Short mmCIF file of C-alpha atoms in Angstrom, two decimals:
data_model
loop_
_atom_site.label_atom_id
_atom_site.label_comp_id
_atom_site.label_asym_id
_atom_site.label_seq_id
_atom_site.Cartn_x
_atom_site.Cartn_y
_atom_site.Cartn_z
CA MET A 1 227.08 144.21 139.39
CA ALA A 2 228.15 145.73 143.71
CA TYR A 3 226.00 147.45 146.21
CA ILE A 4 227.04 151.26 147.62
CA LYS A 5 227.14 149.28 150.78
CA GLU A 6 230.13 147.20 149.53
CA LEU A 7 232.28 150.29 148.28
CA GLU A 8 234.53 149.74 150.78
CA GLN A 9 235.97 146.40 148.99
CA PHE A 10 236.56 147.80 145.55
CA GLU A 11 238.41 150.82 146.40
CA GLY A 12 240.37 151.73 143.14
CA LYS A 13 238.68 149.13 140.96
CA GLU A 14 236.26 149.66 138.48
CA VAL A 15 232.32 148.35 139.29
CA GLU A 16 228.78 148.54 138.08
CA LEU A 17 226.01 149.91 139.89
CA LYS A 18 222.62 150.00 139.65
CA GLY A 19 219.98 152.41 141.09
CA TRP A 20 217.99 155.76 141.25
CA ASN A 21 219.08 159.47 140.58
CA ALA A 22 218.36 160.78 144.45
CA GLN A 23 219.80 164.25 143.25
CA LYS A 24 221.32 166.16 140.45
CA ARG A 25 223.18 169.39 139.75
CA ASP A 26 225.65 170.07 136.71
CA SER A 27 227.97 172.54 135.72
CA LYS A 28 229.93 173.19 132.71
CA GLY A 29 231.36 169.70 131.60
CA LEU A 30 229.99 168.19 134.77
CA VAL A 31 227.10 166.21 136.42
CA PHE A 32 227.21 165.50 140.13
CA MET A 33 224.63 162.76 140.71
CA THR A 34 223.84 161.08 144.12
CA LEU A 35 222.55 157.68 143.18
CA ARG A 36 220.68 155.71 145.96
CA ASP A 37 220.32 151.80 145.33
CA GLY A 38 218.71 150.76 148.58
CA THR A 39 221.99 150.04 150.72
CA GLY A 40 223.09 153.73 150.58
CA PHE A 41 223.90 156.93 148.99
CA VAL A 42 226.88 157.75 146.86
CA GLN A 43 228.26 160.63 145.04
CA CYS A 44 228.95 160.28 141.40
CA VAL A 45 231.09 162.23 139.00
CA ILE A 46 230.15 162.27 135.65
CA ASN A 47 232.55 164.29 133.39
CA LEU A 48 231.61 165.20 129.32
CA ASP A 49 234.96 164.05 128.30
CA THR A 50 235.07 160.79 130.10
CA VAL A 51 231.82 159.65 128.89
CA GLY A 52 230.97 161.54 125.69
CA SER A 53 228.13 163.98 124.73
CA ASP A 54 225.26 161.45 124.13
CA GLN A 55 225.68 159.80 127.44
CA PHE A 56 226.55 163.15 129.22
CA GLU A 57 223.40 164.91 127.88
CA ALA A 58 221.34 161.84 129.04
CA ALA A 59 222.92 162.47 132.46
CA LYS A 60 222.08 166.26 132.15
CA ARG A 61 218.50 166.16 131.62
CA LEU A 62 217.62 162.70 133.40
CA PRO A 63 215.19 163.79 135.89
CA GLN A 64 215.26 162.49 139.87
CA GLU A 65 214.21 158.81 140.38
CA SER A 66 215.12 157.73 136.53
CA SER A 67 216.72 153.98 137.51
CA LEU A 68 219.84 153.61 135.51
CA SER A 69 223.37 152.02 135.83
CA LEU A 70 226.68 153.43 136.29
CA THR A 71 229.97 151.79 135.68
CA GLY A 72 233.10 153.56 137.33
CA ASN A 73 236.09 154.11 139.15
CA VAL A 74 235.60 154.03 143.29
CA VAL A 75 237.78 156.60 144.45
CA LYS A 76 237.99 157.12 148.94
CA ASP A 77 237.07 160.86 149.54
CA GLU A 78 235.73 161.21 153.49
CA ARG A 79 233.73 164.53 152.29
CA GLN A 80 231.38 162.40 150.56
CA VAL A 81 228.53 160.41 152.24
CA GLY A 82 229.93 157.07 153.06
CA GLY A 83 233.36 158.01 152.30
CA TYR A 84 233.56 157.22 148.72
CA GLU A 85 232.89 158.49 145.13
CA LEU A 86 232.23 157.05 141.76
CA GLN A 87 234.38 158.17 138.78
CA VAL A 88 231.92 157.07 136.03
CA THR A 89 233.16 156.37 132.81
CA SER A 90 229.69 155.19 131.23
CA LEU A 91 226.05 155.29 132.63
CA LYS A 92 222.97 153.63 130.84
CA VAL A 93 219.17 154.46 131.31
CA ILE A 94 216.99 152.03 132.74
CA SER A 95 213.82 154.32 132.77
CA GLU A 96 213.62 157.65 132.39
CA ALA A 97 210.87 159.33 135.40
CA GLU A 98 208.47 162.16 134.71
CA GLU A 99 209.59 165.32 135.62
CA ASN A 100 208.53 167.04 138.88
CA PHE A 101 208.95 164.26 141.50
CA PRO A 102 206.80 165.31 143.95
CA ILE A 103 208.78 164.95 147.21
CA SER A 104 211.46 167.83 146.91
CA PRO A 105 214.09 169.72 149.26
CA LYS A 106 211.92 171.87 149.99
CA GLU A 107 209.64 171.97 152.70
CA HIS A 108 206.62 170.04 152.73
CA GLY A 109 203.15 169.61 154.89
CA VAL A 110 202.76 166.88 157.20
CA ASP A 111 199.27 166.08 155.10
CA PHE A 112 201.00 166.17 151.82
CA LEU A 113 204.24 163.81 152.82
CA MET A 114 201.80 161.29 154.87
CA ASP A 115 199.44 160.75 151.19
CA ASN A 116 202.95 160.32 149.55
CA ARG A 117 203.94 157.79 151.64
CA HIS A 118 204.82 155.45 149.12
CA LEU A 119 207.52 157.87 147.63
CA TRP A 120 208.57 160.35 151.15
CA LEU A 121 210.53 156.77 151.76
CA ARG A 122 212.65 157.26 149.42
CA SER A 123 213.97 159.89 150.90
CA LYS A 124 217.62 159.97 152.72
CA ARG A 125 216.14 160.08 156.65
CA GLN A 126 213.47 157.84 155.51
CA TRP A 127 215.53 155.77 154.34
CA ALA A 128 217.70 155.82 157.39
CA ILE A 129 214.83 155.69 160.10
CA MET A 130 213.93 152.02 158.19
CA ARG A 131 217.13 150.46 158.40
CA VAL A 132 217.29 151.69 162.22
CA ARG A 133 213.76 149.82 162.58
CA ASN A 134 215.41 147.05 160.90
CA GLU A 135 218.75 146.52 162.93
CA ILE A 136 216.24 147.29 166.06
CA ILE A 137 214.13 143.92 164.89
CA PHE A 138 216.99 141.79 164.32
CA ALA A 139 218.68 142.75 167.49
CA ILE A 140 215.86 141.66 169.03
CA HIS A 141 215.24 138.21 167.45
CA CYS A 142 218.78 137.54 168.44
CA PHE A 143 218.46 138.94 172.10
CA PHE A 144 215.40 136.19 172.73
CA GLN A 145 217.42 133.19 170.42
CA GLN A 146 220.34 133.64 172.37
CA LYS A 147 218.62 133.35 175.15
CA GLY A 148 216.89 130.02 174.80
CA PHE A 149 213.15 131.65 174.19
CA VAL A 150 210.88 130.28 171.46
CA GLN A 151 209.53 132.29 168.78
CA MET A 152 205.94 131.46 168.70
CA ASP A 153 202.73 133.15 167.28
CA ALA A 154 199.59 134.40 168.99
CA PRO A 155 196.21 134.40 166.74
CA ILE A 156 195.93 137.93 164.99
CA LEU A 157 191.80 137.52 164.96
CA THR A 158 190.27 136.69 168.78
CA GLY A 159 186.98 136.29 170.25
CA ASN A 160 187.62 137.97 173.03
CA ALA A 161 189.12 141.15 174.25
CA CYS A 162 192.51 140.99 176.48
CA GLU A 163 192.22 144.35 178.33
CA GLY A 164 188.62 145.48 178.09
CA THR A 165 187.05 146.19 174.57
CA SER A 166 186.55 149.68 174.08
CA THR A 167 189.68 149.75 171.88
CA LEU A 168 188.69 146.62 169.52
CA PHE A 169 188.35 146.77 165.78
CA GLU A 170 185.44 144.42 165.70
CA THR A 171 184.81 142.31 162.55
CA GLU A 172 182.95 139.07 161.47
CA PHE A 173 184.43 135.46 161.30
CA TYR A 174 182.06 133.22 159.56
CA GLU A 175 179.23 135.24 160.97
CA GLU A 176 180.62 135.49 164.66
CA PRO A 177 181.84 138.20 166.04
CA ALA A 178 185.40 138.52 166.21
CA TYR A 179 188.26 141.20 166.93
CA LEU A 180 191.37 142.47 165.82
CA SER A 181 194.30 141.25 168.17
CA GLN A 182 195.35 144.18 170.81
CA SER A 183 197.91 141.79 172.71
CA GLY A 184 198.91 138.20 172.13
CA GLN A 185 199.67 138.03 175.83
CA LEU A 186 197.27 135.83 177.16
CA TYR A 187 197.87 133.45 174.48
CA GLY A 188 201.79 133.84 175.40
CA GLU A 189 201.36 133.01 178.60
CA ALA A 190 199.84 129.17 177.52
CA MET A 191 202.71 129.10 175.02
CA ALA A 192 204.93 129.72 178.07
CA MET A 193 202.78 127.10 179.74
CA ALA A 194 204.24 124.59 177.15
CA GLN A 195 208.10 125.92 175.93
CA GLY A 196 209.06 127.71 179.56
CA LEU A 197 210.53 130.79 177.72
CA ILE A 198 208.68 132.52 174.47
CA TYR A 199 208.20 135.74 172.75
CA THR A 200 205.68 136.52 170.57
CA PHE A 201 206.30 138.98 167.24
CA GLY A 202 203.70 140.76 165.50
CA PRO A 203 200.87 143.23 164.69
CA THR A 204 198.33 144.58 166.64
CA PHE A 205 195.14 146.90 166.94
CA ARG A 206 194.22 149.42 169.28
CA ALA A 207 190.96 151.43 167.75
CA GLU A 208 191.77 154.47 170.14
CA LYS A 209 190.73 157.79 168.32
CA SER A 210 193.46 159.53 169.43
CA LYS A 211 196.10 161.68 166.53
CA THR A 212 198.64 162.17 169.28
CA ARG A 213 202.45 161.88 168.51
CA ARG A 214 202.79 158.45 170.14
CA HIS A 215 199.46 156.46 168.90
CA LEU A 216 198.98 154.56 165.99
CA SER A 217 195.90 152.26 165.83
CA GLU A 218 198.22 149.38 164.02
CA PHE A 219 201.77 148.48 165.62
CA TRP A 220 203.98 145.81 166.31
CA MET A 221 204.21 144.60 169.70
CA ILE A 222 207.03 142.21 171.08
CA GLU A 223 205.78 140.02 173.72
CA PRO A 224 207.96 137.81 176.05
CA GLU A 225 206.22 135.37 178.60
CA MET A 226 208.59 133.09 181.00
CA ALA A 227 207.50 130.47 183.41
CA PHE A 228 208.49 130.74 187.41
CA TYR A 229 209.86 134.59 186.72
CA ASP A 230 208.46 136.82 189.24
CA LEU A 231 208.73 140.37 188.93
CA LYS A 232 212.08 141.09 189.53
CA MET A 233 213.45 138.44 187.27
CA ASP A 234 211.35 140.46 184.52
CA MET A 235 212.59 143.37 185.65
CA ASP A 236 216.00 142.08 184.94
CA VAL A 237 215.16 140.83 181.57
CA ILE A 238 213.52 144.24 180.82
CA GLU A 239 216.74 146.12 181.06
CA GLU A 240 219.02 143.33 179.63
CA PHE A 241 216.76 143.33 176.52
CA VAL A 242 216.44 147.11 175.89
CA ARG A 243 220.25 147.94 176.89
CA SER A 244 221.12 144.72 174.49
CA VAL A 245 218.96 146.39 171.53
CA VAL A 246 219.95 150.25 172.02
CA THR A 247 223.58 149.16 172.39
CA THR A 248 223.40 146.98 169.19
CA VAL A 249 222.09 149.71 167.41
CA LEU A 250 224.45 152.17 168.57
CA GLU A 251 227.40 150.34 167.53
CA LYS A 252 225.81 149.43 163.90
CA CYS A 253 223.79 152.29 162.23
CA LYS A 254 226.60 155.04 162.98
CA SER A 255 225.92 156.53 159.58
CA GLU A 256 221.93 155.90 159.80
CA LEU A 257 221.83 158.11 163.40
CA ALA A 258 224.16 160.89 161.91
CA ILE A 259 221.99 160.87 158.40
CA ILE A 260 218.66 162.02 161.03
CA GLU A 261 221.26 163.97 163.14
CA ARG A 262 220.17 161.78 166.46
CA ASP A 263 222.30 163.22 169.44
CA THR A 264 223.21 159.77 170.91
CA THR A 265 223.94 161.43 174.63
CA TYR A 266 220.42 159.88 176.33
CA LEU A 267 220.90 156.46 174.55
CA GLU A 268 224.47 156.10 175.80
CA LYS A 269 222.87 156.13 179.36
CA VAL A 270 220.93 152.43 179.13
CA ARG A 271 224.98 151.26 179.62
CA LEU A 272 224.21 152.34 183.28
CA PRO A 273 221.94 150.47 185.58
CA PHE A 274 218.36 151.79 185.02
CA ILE A 275 216.51 153.50 188.17
CA ARG A 276 213.55 151.61 189.54
CA MET A 277 210.74 152.75 192.10
CA LYS A 278 207.80 151.78 193.11
CA TYR A 279 204.70 154.17 192.02
CA GLU A 280 204.25 155.76 195.55
CA ASP A 281 208.16 157.12 194.94
CA ALA A 282 207.78 158.19 191.85
CA VAL A 283 204.54 160.07 192.66
CA SER A 284 206.25 161.88 195.09
CA ILE A 285 208.95 162.38 192.93
CA ILE A 286 206.49 164.32 190.24
CA LYS A 287 204.79 166.33 192.68
CA GLY A 288 207.91 167.78 193.62
CA GLU A 289 207.62 166.71 197.12
CA LYS A 290 210.97 164.51 197.12
CA GLU A 291 214.54 166.00 195.97
CA VAL A 292 216.24 164.53 193.33
CA ASN A 293 219.87 165.33 193.39
CA GLY A 294 219.05 168.28 195.78
CA LYS A 295 216.40 169.19 193.03
CA THR A 296 212.55 169.24 193.23
CA THR A 297 210.94 168.81 189.39
CA LEU A 298 208.96 172.12 190.40
CA GLN A 299 212.40 173.91 190.51
CA MET A 300 213.85 171.68 187.64
CA LEU A 301 211.05 172.79 185.51
CA GLU A 302 211.54 176.36 186.68
CA GLU A 303 215.30 176.85 185.68
CA GLU A 304 214.69 175.25 182.34
CA ILE A 305 212.13 178.08 181.57
CA ALA A 306 214.87 180.27 182.47
CA GLN A 307 217.43 178.28 180.21
CA LEU A 308 214.67 178.12 176.99
CA LYS A 309 214.36 181.80 177.38
CA ALA A 310 218.21 182.75 177.35
CA GLU A 311 218.73 180.30 174.28
CA LYS A 312 215.76 181.80 172.82
CA GLU A 313 216.98 185.38 172.78
CA GLN A 314 220.73 183.81 171.84
CA VAL A 315 219.27 181.82 168.24
CA GLN A 316 216.82 184.90 167.60
CA LYS A 317 219.87 187.24 167.80
CA GLU A 318 221.89 185.03 165.22
CA VAL A 319 219.25 185.01 162.54
CA ASP A 320 218.95 188.44 162.95
CA GLY A 321 222.83 188.91 162.10
CA ARG A 322 222.54 186.36 159.58
CA GLU A 323 219.35 188.18 157.79
CA ALA A 324 220.93 191.53 158.11
CA LYS A 325 223.91 190.27 156.02
CA ILE A 326 221.65 188.79 153.43
CA ASN A 327 219.86 191.73 152.97
CA SER A 328 223.06 194.29 152.77
CA GLY A 329 224.06 192.85 149.23
CA GLU A 330 227.31 192.19 149.72
CA LEU A 331 227.60 188.70 150.06
CA LYS A 332 228.35 186.18 147.17
CA LYS A 333 225.82 184.16 145.71
CA GLY A 334 227.45 180.91 147.71
CA GLU A 335 227.52 183.07 150.90
CA VAL A 336 223.87 184.29 150.66
CA ASN A 337 222.96 180.78 149.85
CA PHE A 338 224.55 179.32 152.95
CA ASN A 339 222.91 182.12 155.29
CA ARG A 340 219.60 181.22 153.92
CA SER A 341 220.21 177.60 154.75
CA LYS A 342 221.38 178.65 158.01
CA VAL A 343 218.51 180.87 158.95
CA ASP A 344 216.30 178.36 157.69
CA GLN A 345 217.95 175.49 160.16
CA LEU A 346 217.65 178.26 163.09
CA LYS A 347 214.31 179.27 162.68
CA ASN A 348 213.00 175.41 163.16
CA GLN A 349 215.54 175.55 166.17
CA LEU A 350 213.02 178.36 167.24
CA LYS A 351 210.49 176.71 166.72
CA ASP A 352 211.60 173.67 168.85
CA ILE A 353 212.25 176.32 172.04
CA GLU A 354 208.99 177.63 171.85
CA GLU A 355 207.49 174.73 171.66
CA LYS A 356 209.57 173.37 174.52
CA GLU A 357 208.42 176.93 176.43
CA GLN A 358 204.91 175.95 175.72
CA ASN A 359 205.09 172.78 177.22
CA ILE A 360 206.54 173.35 180.22
CA PRO A 361 203.60 175.30 182.42
CA ALA A 362 201.45 172.16 181.20
CA TRP A 363 204.21 170.04 182.79
CA LEU A 364 204.33 172.37 186.05
CA ASN A 365 200.08 172.09 186.46
CA SER A 366 200.10 168.38 185.99
CA ALA A 367 202.94 167.73 188.36
CA ARG A 368 201.57 170.42 190.73
CA ASN A 369 197.52 168.32 190.59
CA PHE A 370 198.53 165.00 190.25
CA LYS A 371 196.20 163.08 191.90
CA ARG A 372 198.06 159.69 193.75
CA GLY A 373 196.09 156.60 192.77
CA ASP A 374 195.89 157.92 188.79
CA ASP A 375 197.55 156.58 185.74
CA PHE A 376 200.71 158.61 184.63
CA GLY A 377 199.96 160.53 181.49
CA GLY A 378 202.76 161.68 178.94
CA SER A 379 203.54 164.59 180.63
CA ASP A 380 204.11 163.23 184.10
CA GLU A 381 206.53 160.49 182.49
CA THR A 382 208.01 163.34 181.04
CA VAL A 383 208.84 165.21 184.01
CA LEU A 384 209.97 162.22 185.41
CA THR A 385 212.54 161.19 183.22
CA LYS A 386 213.63 164.62 183.13
CA MET A 387 215.11 164.45 186.74
CA PHE A 388 217.19 161.50 185.83
CA GLY A 389 218.26 161.56 181.66
CA GLN A 390 217.78 158.18 181.80
CA PRO A 391 215.49 154.84 181.62
CA VAL A 392 212.90 154.63 184.52
CA MET A 393 211.44 151.39 185.76
CA VAL A 394 207.85 152.22 187.84
CA TYR A 395 206.84 149.37 189.75
CA ASN A 396 203.97 148.13 192.12
CA TRP A 397 200.73 149.94 190.39
CA PRO A 398 197.49 150.97 192.35
CA GLN A 399 195.42 147.99 191.02
CA GLU A 400 193.10 150.14 189.35
CA VAL A 401 195.33 151.41 186.75
CA LYS A 402 196.69 148.03 185.53
CA ALA A 403 194.64 145.06 183.72
CA PHE A 404 192.96 142.49 185.52
CA TYR A 405 195.72 139.80 185.16
CA MET A 406 198.31 141.56 186.94
CA LYS A 407 198.96 139.91 190.50
CA GLU A 408 198.43 141.46 193.70
CA ASP A 409 201.50 142.32 195.77
CA GLU A 410 201.52 139.86 198.70
CA HIS A 411 202.99 142.35 200.64
CA ASP A 412 201.76 145.81 199.57
CA LYS A 413 197.85 145.05 199.48
CA GLY A 414 195.86 147.26 196.59
CA TYR A 415 198.79 147.11 194.54
CA ALA A 416 199.88 145.17 191.39
CA LYS A 417 202.76 143.57 190.75
CA GLY A 418 203.56 145.32 187.59
CA VAL A 419 206.11 147.70 186.00
CA ASP A 420 206.59 150.32 183.15
CA LEU A 421 209.90 151.46 181.33
CA LEU A 422 210.13 154.88 180.97
CA ALA A 423 212.76 156.29 178.07
CA PRO A 424 213.76 159.69 178.88
CA GLU A 425 213.23 163.12 176.64
CA GLY A 426 209.75 162.71 176.86
CA TYR A 427 209.34 159.46 175.04
CA GLY A 428 207.51 158.10 177.94
CA GLU A 429 206.52 154.34 178.06
CA VAL A 430 207.97 151.99 175.96
CA VAL A 431 207.32 148.44 177.82
CA GLY A 432 204.48 147.70 180.01
CA GLY A 433 204.51 144.04 181.87
CA GLY A 434 204.43 142.51 185.08
CA GLU A 435 203.89 139.58 186.88
CA ARG A 436 200.60 137.63 186.36
CA GLU A 437 197.91 136.43 188.70
CA THR A 438 198.01 132.87 189.21
CA ASP A 439 195.02 133.05 191.86
CA ILE A 440 191.81 131.29 190.20
CA GLU A 441 189.17 132.72 192.26
CA ARG A 442 191.15 136.04 192.29
CA LEU A 443 190.92 136.20 188.50
CA LYS A 444 187.30 135.07 188.24
CA HIS A 445 186.42 138.23 190.19
CA LYS A 446 188.40 140.35 188.50
CA ILE A 447 187.04 139.52 184.95
CA VAL A 448 183.89 139.97 186.46
CA GLU A 449 184.68 143.45 188.12
CA HIS A 450 185.82 144.47 184.44
CA ASP A 451 182.70 143.61 182.88
CA LEU A 452 184.36 140.61 180.82
CA PRO A 453 182.48 137.19 179.49
CA MET A 454 183.74 134.59 181.43
CA GLN A 455 183.09 131.83 179.29
CA ALA A 456 185.44 133.61 176.33
CA PHE A 457 188.24 133.80 179.24
CA GLU A 458 187.95 129.60 180.97
CA TRP A 459 190.32 128.20 178.54
CA TYR A 460 192.67 131.07 180.20
CA LEU A 461 191.38 130.06 183.74
CA ASP A 462 192.18 126.42 182.49
CA LEU A 463 196.49 127.79 182.86
CA ARG A 464 195.70 128.30 186.67
CA ARG A 465 193.66 124.41 186.89
CA PHE A 466 196.13 122.67 185.42
CA GLY A 467 200.14 123.20 185.92
CA ASN A 468 199.85 126.78 187.55
CA VAL A 469 203.18 128.16 188.41
CA PRO A 470 204.40 131.87 189.00
CA HIS A 471 205.37 133.44 185.57
CA SER A 472 205.44 137.43 183.96
CA GLY A 473 206.12 138.71 180.81
CA PHE A 474 206.04 142.65 179.13
CA GLY A 475 205.17 143.76 175.94
CA LEU A 476 207.39 146.43 173.83
CA GLY A 477 205.64 148.55 171.31
CA LEU A 478 208.23 148.24 168.39
CA GLU A 479 207.18 151.81 166.74
CA ARG A 480 208.12 153.28 170.36
CA LEU A 481 211.27 152.24 170.79
CA VAL A 482 212.04 153.23 167.33
CA ALA A 483 210.87 156.72 168.39
CA TRP A 484 213.10 157.06 171.16
CA ILE A 485 216.03 155.57 169.21
CA CYS A 486 215.60 157.94 166.00
CA GLY A 487 214.59 160.88 168.49
CA LEU A 488 211.54 160.99 166.09
CA GLN A 489 208.67 163.93 167.16
CA HIS A 490 206.17 161.39 165.58
CA ILE A 491 205.14 157.94 165.64
CA ARG A 492 204.05 158.29 161.84
CA GLU A 493 207.53 158.00 160.72
CA THR A 494 208.46 154.61 162.83
CA ILE A 495 207.07 152.62 160.44
CA PRO A 496 206.48 152.21 156.29
CA PHE A 497 202.71 152.80 156.04
CA PRO A 498 201.08 154.60 159.73
CA ARG A 499 197.71 153.57 160.52
CA SER A 500 195.95 156.15 162.97
CA TYR A 501 192.81 157.76 163.29
CA GLY A 502 191.77 158.94 159.97
CA ARG A 503 194.80 157.76 157.85
CA LEU A 504 194.10 154.73 155.70
CA LEU A 505 195.77 155.33 152.85
CA PRO A 506 198.40 154.87 150.60
#
């Protein structure tokens, strides 16, 4: 038995493939079946004259998602997905599926697709996204392992909050209250004091009643922690890390990125040095007080409105022209189908343009009215990264908007030595980190200020009592990184079975 991903090795040879009927069409004496086996997709041509009437009729009536074994010759064909085709010599049905597989090529609503997530995962687009996710995970481990980091695991059940209790899922642990972890960072600090360089990679939970495209209630976090590292060293690691992962995916997932039609223009820019700026400079740019390349954010957004309007008119003109051809009655059936498909694509493009048009006034309003000292919202992050078209690192934030464990800048009082990495194209914060506070008295004050139980943090304070050293770290949300790299509109497609507000099944 061979796998579809290996077909290059078997050109001109006979192989056996086992998989599922992903799609099928037939004509006189021929069945064209797209077989998927988990490693890829391949067109299989079943000829009546070759396989005989019994096997041909079995293939012809076989419902979508039936499982089967196909034997045939591997033929190179650049027009096909994967560049190869299987000329079938025999087939054997393993399991015949029921008729009317729920996920069809037609448009489905979001709720329907999410209710059928267990089946939606089989579609070509979702398959490709999960393969990219897998490559990202492997690249993350490779980066840290090659740098001498030790992977360690933080507990999922904790007795205290990392950043406050407002977004914690509470449960019971042997008749005592416990919480699902919202971050492994505090434990990561303890482990770094033992191993020097560590990273954790595990599930985290946030009980936010939010249904935005950026939020999940259960997600995976990568959290390195590094002894003897200051903020600058931390930012250097973040930049090297993100560059390494993204470039690895660009090199190893070309076919998957092509399937999901990802424009990689902005991803390629990770090869350039990342933009770094202090919070105050970022605010000045967002508010339109400071120019970037001779232009302010307000001017940039006004220009974008004009560009979108022109683009919308052009696309609508093409839709009208193609629909007129379809309605004329002069086209052949194949030409009609082609134009209808093209019209559907263009109408989706119009929806995207209209959504962008609706967003820009909100972005303009947010930019004009942003108050210094506030945290960035999604609009602010989008506007800032639009000015550069590449990852932007914002550091030295007002202490009030950062966690209690962030170290105050000795030379810039009132500002925490934290950093956020903002991805371009509206994907916002994908990394948050910084240098940790080493002054035990300041930490005690912050714990009280954040209304956290001191007793629950005594073990954390021990890290300052015994072997206290400068140290830094960061957290990266895996699903946000997958969304950015794949160019996804919603984070629900980044994880096999998403858990978010109102969604616990399947």
